[in-house]
mmCIF file of C-alpha atoms in Angstrom:
data_model
loop_
_atom_site.group_PDB
_atom_site.id
_atom_site.type_symbol
_atom_site.label_atom_id
_atom_site.label_comp_id
_atom_site.label_asym_id
_atom_site.label_seq_id
_atom_site.Cartn_x
_atom_site.Cartn_y
_atom_site.Cartn_z
ATOM 1 C CA ALA A 1 -24.320 -82.666 -122.499
ATOM 2 C CA GLN A 2 -24.588 -83.913 -126.032
ATOM 3 C CA THR A 3 -22.104 -82.886 -128.691
ATOM 4 C CA VAL A 4 -22.316 -83.159 -132.461
ATOM 5 C CA THR A 5 -19.191 -83.142 -134.608
ATOM 6 C CA GLN A 6 -18.956 -82.546 -138.329
ATOM 7 C CA SER A 7 -15.336 -82.978 -139.325
ATOM 8 C CA GLN A 8 -15.609 -81.780 -142.935
ATOM 9 C CA PRO A 9 -15.931 -77.980 -143.071
ATOM 10 C CA GLU A 10 -16.145 -77.962 -146.871
ATOM 11 C CA MET A 11 -16.691 -80.433 -149.684
ATOM 12 C CA SER A 12 -17.232 -80.185 -153.402
ATOM 13 C CA VAL A 13 -18.309 -82.733 -155.996
ATOM 14 C CA GLN A 14 -19.243 -82.812 -159.656
ATOM 15 C CA GLU A 15 -22.878 -82.724 -160.577
ATOM 16 C CA ALA A 16 -24.459 -86.216 -160.747
ATOM 17 C CA GLU A 17 -21.850 -87.727 -158.434
ATOM 18 C CA THR A 18 -22.541 -89.209 -155.016
ATOM 19 C CA VAL A 19 -21.256 -87.492 -151.896
ATOM 20 C CA THR A 20 -21.243 -88.515 -148.241
ATOM 21 C CA LEU A 21 -21.178 -86.048 -145.353
ATOM 22 C CA SER A 22 -20.066 -87.336 -141.968
ATOM 23 C CA CYS A 23 -21.395 -86.668 -138.499
ATOM 24 C CA THR A 24 -20.568 -88.134 -135.140
ATOM 25 C CA TYR A 25 -22.209 -87.428 -131.815
ATOM 26 C CA ASP A 26 -21.726 -88.149 -128.181
ATOM 27 C CA THR A 27 -24.534 -89.073 -125.810
ATOM 28 C CA SER A 28 -25.362 -91.368 -122.941
ATOM 29 C CA GLU A 29 -28.974 -91.626 -124.068
ATOM 30 C CA SER A 30 -30.249 -94.852 -125.602
ATOM 31 C CA ASN A 31 -33.212 -93.342 -127.421
ATOM 32 C CA TYR A 32 -32.898 -90.113 -129.377
ATOM 33 C CA TYR A 33 -33.435 -88.522 -132.757
ATOM 34 C CA LEU A 34 -30.997 -87.384 -135.415
ATOM 35 C CA PHE A 35 -31.576 -84.907 -138.212
ATOM 36 C CA TRP A 36 -29.893 -83.439 -141.244
ATOM 37 C CA TYR A 37 -30.844 -79.874 -142.112
ATOM 38 C CA LYS A 38 -29.893 -77.985 -145.255
ATOM 39 C CA GLN A 39 -29.273 -74.226 -145.379
ATOM 40 C CA PRO A 40 -28.970 -72.904 -148.950
ATOM 41 C CA PRO A 41 -27.696 -69.390 -149.688
ATOM 42 C CA SER A 42 -31.234 -68.122 -149.094
ATOM 43 C CA ARG A 43 -30.547 -68.839 -145.399
ATOM 44 C CA GLN A 44 -33.728 -70.891 -144.993
ATOM 45 C CA MET A 45 -33.267 -73.996 -142.814
ATOM 46 C CA ILE A 46 -34.853 -77.054 -144.429
ATOM 47 C CA LEU A 47 -35.166 -80.538 -142.948
ATOM 48 C CA VAL A 48 -33.563 -83.138 -145.218
ATOM 49 C CA ILE A 49 -34.011 -86.323 -143.245
ATOM 50 C CA ARG A 50 -34.864 -87.625 -139.766
ATOM 51 C CA GLN A 51 -33.782 -90.831 -138.008
ATOM 52 C CA GLU A 52 -35.144 -92.367 -134.824
ATOM 53 C CA ALA A 53 -32.404 -94.139 -132.889
ATOM 54 C CA TYR A 54 -34.555 -97.100 -131.918
ATOM 55 C CA LYS A 55 -35.192 -97.906 -135.577
ATOM 56 C CA GLN A 56 -32.470 -100.029 -137.124
ATOM 57 C CA GLN A 57 -33.510 -99.266 -140.675
ATOM 58 C CA ASN A 58 -31.706 -96.331 -142.221
ATOM 59 C CA ALA A 59 -33.955 -93.450 -143.252
ATOM 60 C CA THR A 60 -34.210 -92.503 -146.913
ATOM 61 C CA GLU A 61 -35.815 -89.557 -148.665
ATOM 62 C CA ASN A 62 -35.557 -89.699 -152.454
ATOM 63 C CA ARG A 63 -31.875 -89.050 -153.301
ATOM 64 C CA PHE A 64 -30.945 -88.625 -149.641
ATOM 65 C CA SER A 65 -30.153 -91.512 -147.331
ATOM 66 C CA VAL A 66 -28.335 -91.997 -144.059
ATOM 67 C CA ASN A 67 -25.925 -94.560 -142.695
ATOM 68 C CA PHE A 68 -26.781 -94.750 -139.009
ATOM 69 C CA GLN A 69 -24.283 -96.690 -136.910
ATOM 70 C CA LYS A 70 -25.589 -96.519 -133.352
ATOM 71 C CA ALA A 71 -22.694 -98.297 -131.671
ATOM 72 C CA ALA A 72 -20.190 -96.041 -133.384
ATOM 73 C CA LYS A 73 -22.406 -92.968 -132.805
ATOM 74 C CA SER A 74 -22.134 -92.097 -136.451
ATOM 75 C CA PHE A 75 -24.804 -90.592 -138.705
ATOM 76 C CA SER A 76 -23.619 -89.873 -142.237
ATOM 77 C CA LEU A 77 -25.696 -88.400 -145.064
ATOM 78 C CA LYS A 78 -25.402 -89.703 -148.612
ATOM 79 C CA ILE A 79 -26.599 -87.601 -151.516
ATOM 80 C CA SER A 80 -26.960 -89.557 -154.748
ATOM 81 C CA ASP A 81 -27.054 -88.046 -158.228
ATOM 82 C CA SER A 82 -26.130 -84.648 -156.805
ATOM 83 C CA GLN A 83 -27.755 -81.574 -158.325
ATOM 84 C CA LEU A 84 -26.784 -77.915 -158.429
ATOM 85 C CA GLY A 85 -29.633 -77.168 -156.036
ATOM 86 C CA ASP A 86 -27.934 -79.315 -153.410
ATOM 87 C CA THR A 87 -25.313 -76.600 -152.936
ATOM 88 C CA ALA A 88 -25.783 -75.510 -149.315
ATOM 89 C CA MET A 89 -24.567 -75.780 -145.747
ATOM 90 C CA TYR A 90 -25.579 -79.084 -144.193
ATOM 91 C CA PHE A 91 -26.068 -79.389 -140.454
ATOM 92 C CA CYS A 92 -26.313 -82.567 -138.449
ATOM 93 C CA ALA A 93 -28.461 -82.247 -135.314
ATOM 94 C CA PHE A 94 -29.265 -84.312 -132.234
ATOM 95 C CA MET A 95 -32.422 -84.339 -130.113
ATOM 96 C CA PRO A 96 -32.623 -86.261 -126.815
ATOM 97 C CA ASN A 97 -35.383 -88.699 -126.203
ATOM 98 C CA PHE A 98 -39.052 -88.050 -125.940
ATOM 99 C CA GLY A 99 -39.917 -85.026 -123.847
ATOM 100 C CA ASN A 100 -36.884 -82.878 -124.561
ATOM 101 C CA GLU A 101 -37.115 -80.842 -127.728
ATOM 102 C CA LYS A 102 -33.664 -79.284 -127.523
ATOM 103 C CA LEU A 103 -31.820 -79.623 -130.841
ATOM 104 C CA THR A 104 -28.010 -79.515 -130.734
ATOM 105 C CA PHE A 105 -26.406 -78.714 -134.079
ATOM 106 C CA GLY A 106 -22.991 -79.515 -135.507
ATOM 107 C CA THR A 107 -20.840 -76.813 -137.053
ATOM 108 C CA GLY A 108 -21.928 -77.653 -140.579
ATOM 109 C CA THR A 109 -20.395 -78.784 -143.859
ATOM 110 C CA ARG A 110 -20.410 -76.432 -146.812
ATOM 111 C CA LEU A 111 -21.198 -78.514 -149.913
ATOM 112 C CA THR A 112 -20.650 -77.160 -153.412
ATOM 113 C CA ILE A 113 -21.923 -78.992 -156.460
ATOM 114 C CA ILE A 114 -19.790 -78.195 -159.495
ATOM 115 C CA PRO A 115 -21.509 -78.064 -162.895
ATOM 116 C CA ASP B 1 -49.883 -72.281 -145.260
ATOM 117 C CA ALA B 2 -47.614 -69.255 -145.093
ATOM 118 C CA GLY B 3 -44.988 -70.970 -142.984
ATOM 119 C CA VAL B 4 -43.273 -69.399 -139.999
ATOM 120 C CA ILE B 5 -43.258 -65.626 -140.328
ATOM 121 C CA GLN B 6 -40.564 -63.460 -138.799
ATOM 122 C CA SER B 7 -40.250 -59.697 -138.702
ATOM 123 C CA PRO B 8 -38.299 -57.669 -139.374
ATOM 124 C CA ARG B 9 -36.058 -59.484 -141.868
ATOM 125 C CA HIS B 10 -33.227 -57.083 -141.194
ATOM 126 C CA GLU B 11 -32.599 -54.841 -138.219
ATOM 127 C CA VAL B 12 -29.781 -52.376 -137.723
ATOM 128 C CA THR B 13 -29.568 -50.631 -134.387
ATOM 129 C CA GLU B 14 -27.120 -48.827 -132.190
ATOM 130 C CA MET B 15 -25.584 -50.273 -129.074
ATOM 131 C CA GLY B 16 -27.776 -49.704 -126.040
ATOM 132 C CA GLN B 17 -31.054 -49.668 -127.925
ATOM 133 C CA GLU B 18 -33.879 -52.111 -127.320
ATOM 134 C CA VAL B 19 -34.539 -54.619 -130.077
ATOM 135 C CA THR B 20 -37.694 -56.695 -130.488
ATOM 136 C CA LEU B 21 -37.889 -59.601 -132.898
ATOM 137 C CA ARG B 22 -41.261 -61.102 -133.779
ATOM 138 C CA CYS B 23 -42.456 -64.520 -134.814
ATOM 139 C CA LYS B 24 -45.724 -66.020 -135.956
ATOM 140 C CA PRO B 25 -45.612 -69.839 -135.872
ATOM 141 C CA ILE B 26 -47.528 -72.137 -138.156
ATOM 142 C CA SER B 27 -51.114 -72.444 -137.009
ATOM 143 C CA GLY B 28 -51.707 -75.545 -134.915
ATOM 144 C CA HIS B 29 -48.081 -76.053 -133.942
ATOM 145 C CA ASP B 30 -47.579 -76.636 -130.226
ATOM 146 C CA TYR B 31 -43.868 -75.870 -130.040
ATOM 147 C CA LEU B 32 -41.991 -72.662 -130.767
ATOM 148 C CA PHE B 33 -38.208 -72.254 -130.782
ATOM 149 C CA TRP B 34 -35.814 -69.312 -130.913
ATOM 150 C CA TYR B 35 -32.316 -69.930 -132.327
ATOM 151 C CA ARG B 36 -29.295 -67.722 -132.901
ATOM 152 C CA GLN B 37 -26.735 -68.312 -135.654
ATOM 153 C CA THR B 38 -23.253 -66.776 -135.652
ATOM 154 C CA MET B 39 -20.025 -67.680 -137.367
ATOM 155 C CA MET B 40 -18.277 -68.212 -134.059
ATOM 156 C CA ARG B 41 -20.904 -70.267 -132.217
ATOM 157 C CA GLY B 42 -22.957 -71.780 -135.026
ATOM 158 C CA LEU B 43 -26.635 -72.496 -134.406
ATOM 159 C CA GLU B 44 -27.732 -72.343 -130.797
ATOM 160 C CA LEU B 45 -31.123 -72.893 -129.225
ATOM 161 C CA LEU B 46 -31.995 -69.949 -127.017
ATOM 162 C CA ILE B 47 -35.402 -70.959 -125.670
ATOM 163 C CA TYR B 48 -38.411 -73.054 -126.550
ATOM 164 C CA PHE B 49 -42.089 -72.984 -125.641
ATOM 165 C CA ASN B 50 -44.732 -75.693 -125.460
ATOM 166 C CA ASN B 51 -48.323 -74.465 -125.607
ATOM 167 C CA ASN B 52 -47.114 -70.913 -124.890
ATOM 168 C CA VAL B 53 -45.192 -71.955 -121.762
ATOM 169 C CA PRO B 54 -41.382 -71.571 -121.691
ATOM 170 C CA ILE B 55 -39.863 -75.027 -121.193
ATOM 171 C CA ASP B 56 -36.107 -74.564 -121.560
ATOM 172 C CA ASP B 57 -34.419 -71.163 -121.497
ATOM 173 C CA SER B 58 -30.956 -72.444 -120.612
ATOM 174 C CA GLY B 59 -29.609 -71.118 -123.911
ATOM 175 C CA MET B 60 -30.560 -67.498 -123.241
ATOM 176 C CA PRO B 61 -27.170 -65.816 -122.974
ATOM 177 C CA GLU B 62 -27.921 -63.329 -120.232
ATOM 178 C CA ASP B 63 -30.580 -61.223 -118.575
ATOM 179 C CA ARG B 64 -30.562 -58.755 -121.425
ATOM 180 C CA PHE B 65 -32.459 -61.362 -123.441
ATOM 181 C CA SER B 66 -36.109 -62.156 -122.791
ATOM 182 C CA ALA B 67 -38.760 -64.053 -124.742
ATOM 183 C CA LYS B 68 -42.510 -64.154 -124.444
ATOM 184 C CA MET B 69 -45.344 -66.041 -126.051
ATOM 185 C CA PRO B 70 -48.583 -64.313 -125.058
ATOM 186 C CA ASN B 71 -50.701 -66.529 -127.304
ATOM 187 C CA ALA B 72 -50.413 -69.449 -129.700
ATOM 188 C CA SER B 73 -49.856 -67.263 -132.739
ATOM 189 C CA PHE B 74 -47.215 -64.794 -131.582
ATOM 190 C CA SER B 75 -43.855 -64.677 -129.842
ATOM 191 C CA THR B 76 -41.229 -62.017 -129.248
ATOM 192 C CA LEU B 77 -37.535 -62.067 -128.469
ATOM 193 C CA LYS B 78 -36.327 -58.868 -126.863
ATOM 194 C CA ILE B 79 -32.784 -57.655 -126.262
ATOM 195 C CA GLN B 80 -32.376 -54.732 -123.919
ATOM 196 C CA PRO B 81 -29.861 -53.139 -124.035
ATOM 197 C CA SER B 82 -28.340 -54.472 -127.252
ATOM 198 C CA GLU B 83 -24.588 -54.916 -127.719
ATOM 199 C CA PRO B 84 -22.449 -55.416 -130.852
ATOM 200 C CA ARG B 85 -21.828 -59.063 -129.890
ATOM 201 C CA ASP B 86 -25.559 -59.697 -130.260
ATOM 202 C CA SER B 87 -25.187 -59.281 -134.017
ATOM 203 C CA ALA B 88 -26.392 -62.547 -135.552
ATOM 204 C CA VAL B 89 -29.196 -64.167 -137.480
ATOM 205 C CA TYR B 90 -32.102 -65.070 -135.219
ATOM 206 C CA PHE B 91 -34.386 -67.871 -136.323
ATOM 207 C CA CYS B 92 -37.809 -68.794 -135.070
ATOM 208 C CA ALA B 93 -39.090 -72.324 -135.685
ATOM 209 C CA SER B 94 -42.250 -74.242 -134.839
ATOM 210 C CA SER B 95 -43.230 -77.886 -134.762
ATOM 211 C CA PRO B 96 -46.570 -79.654 -134.454
ATOM 212 C CA ARG B 97 -45.672 -82.229 -131.776
ATOM 213 C CA GLN B 98 -42.827 -83.816 -129.855
ATOM 214 C CA ALA B 99 -39.726 -84.896 -131.746
ATOM 215 C CA ALA B 100 -41.205 -83.732 -135.026
ATOM 216 C CA LYS B 101 -39.752 -81.765 -137.889
ATOM 217 C CA GLN B 102 -39.099 -78.141 -136.988
ATOM 218 C CA TYR B 103 -40.186 -75.595 -139.565
ATOM 219 C CA PHE B 104 -37.880 -72.604 -139.618
ATOM 220 C CA GLY B 105 -38.714 -69.037 -140.476
ATOM 221 C CA PRO B 106 -36.529 -66.993 -142.829
ATOM 222 C CA GLY B 107 -34.596 -65.435 -139.950
ATOM 223 C CA THR B 108 -33.909 -61.878 -138.810
ATOM 224 C CA ARG B 109 -30.439 -60.524 -139.454
ATOM 225 C CA LEU B 110 -29.577 -58.237 -136.553
ATOM 226 C CA THR B 111 -26.679 -55.818 -136.713
ATOM 227 C CA VAL B 112 -25.776 -53.827 -133.614
ATOM 228 C CA THR B 113 -23.307 -51.007 -134.260
#
């Protein structure tokens, strides 16, 4: 079974700073998908970014980017120029390869952006 | 598009009662997922459907839980009888194809007293 580990329960940074959230996972699969989801206080789950394991290029989405290290099974999320609206719980998630839609989530990191 | 719609948003019930949670996925999405979120266990996938057919129900905690998808635009998650440990936020999500972004509904907060 796959496991996803987020070792930082809480983090806080000043507005406009850059912050990196870490995630590691364990799998025997060679092809899979990784995701970062954001859950603000409204409770809504929102996809931040998606990475396909067979792609070497790190995914980026505006101020959000990932550092995907396949050999190390590491998938960190970098938020640049952080904004107050980035305050939320962030969940890393793993999906096995094509044909299995089961998402396994980490325990989350609570990120607070300080004005 | 209205997004994934869940009802009710909040449900308070007494132990032993039947609870039914409802979900309307985004039109055209082939996959529907039910998740549960608790402080102790985090976010867990309970079951998912592809084209109205249950594919993986290994996350359903016990026989008290059942889920149905009678058509492409409606799904239910039923708990009978409910217990206090079922208190959680239940999310429904849908996605348009394999390995795609999942769109989550706003969740139903269930409290069983």
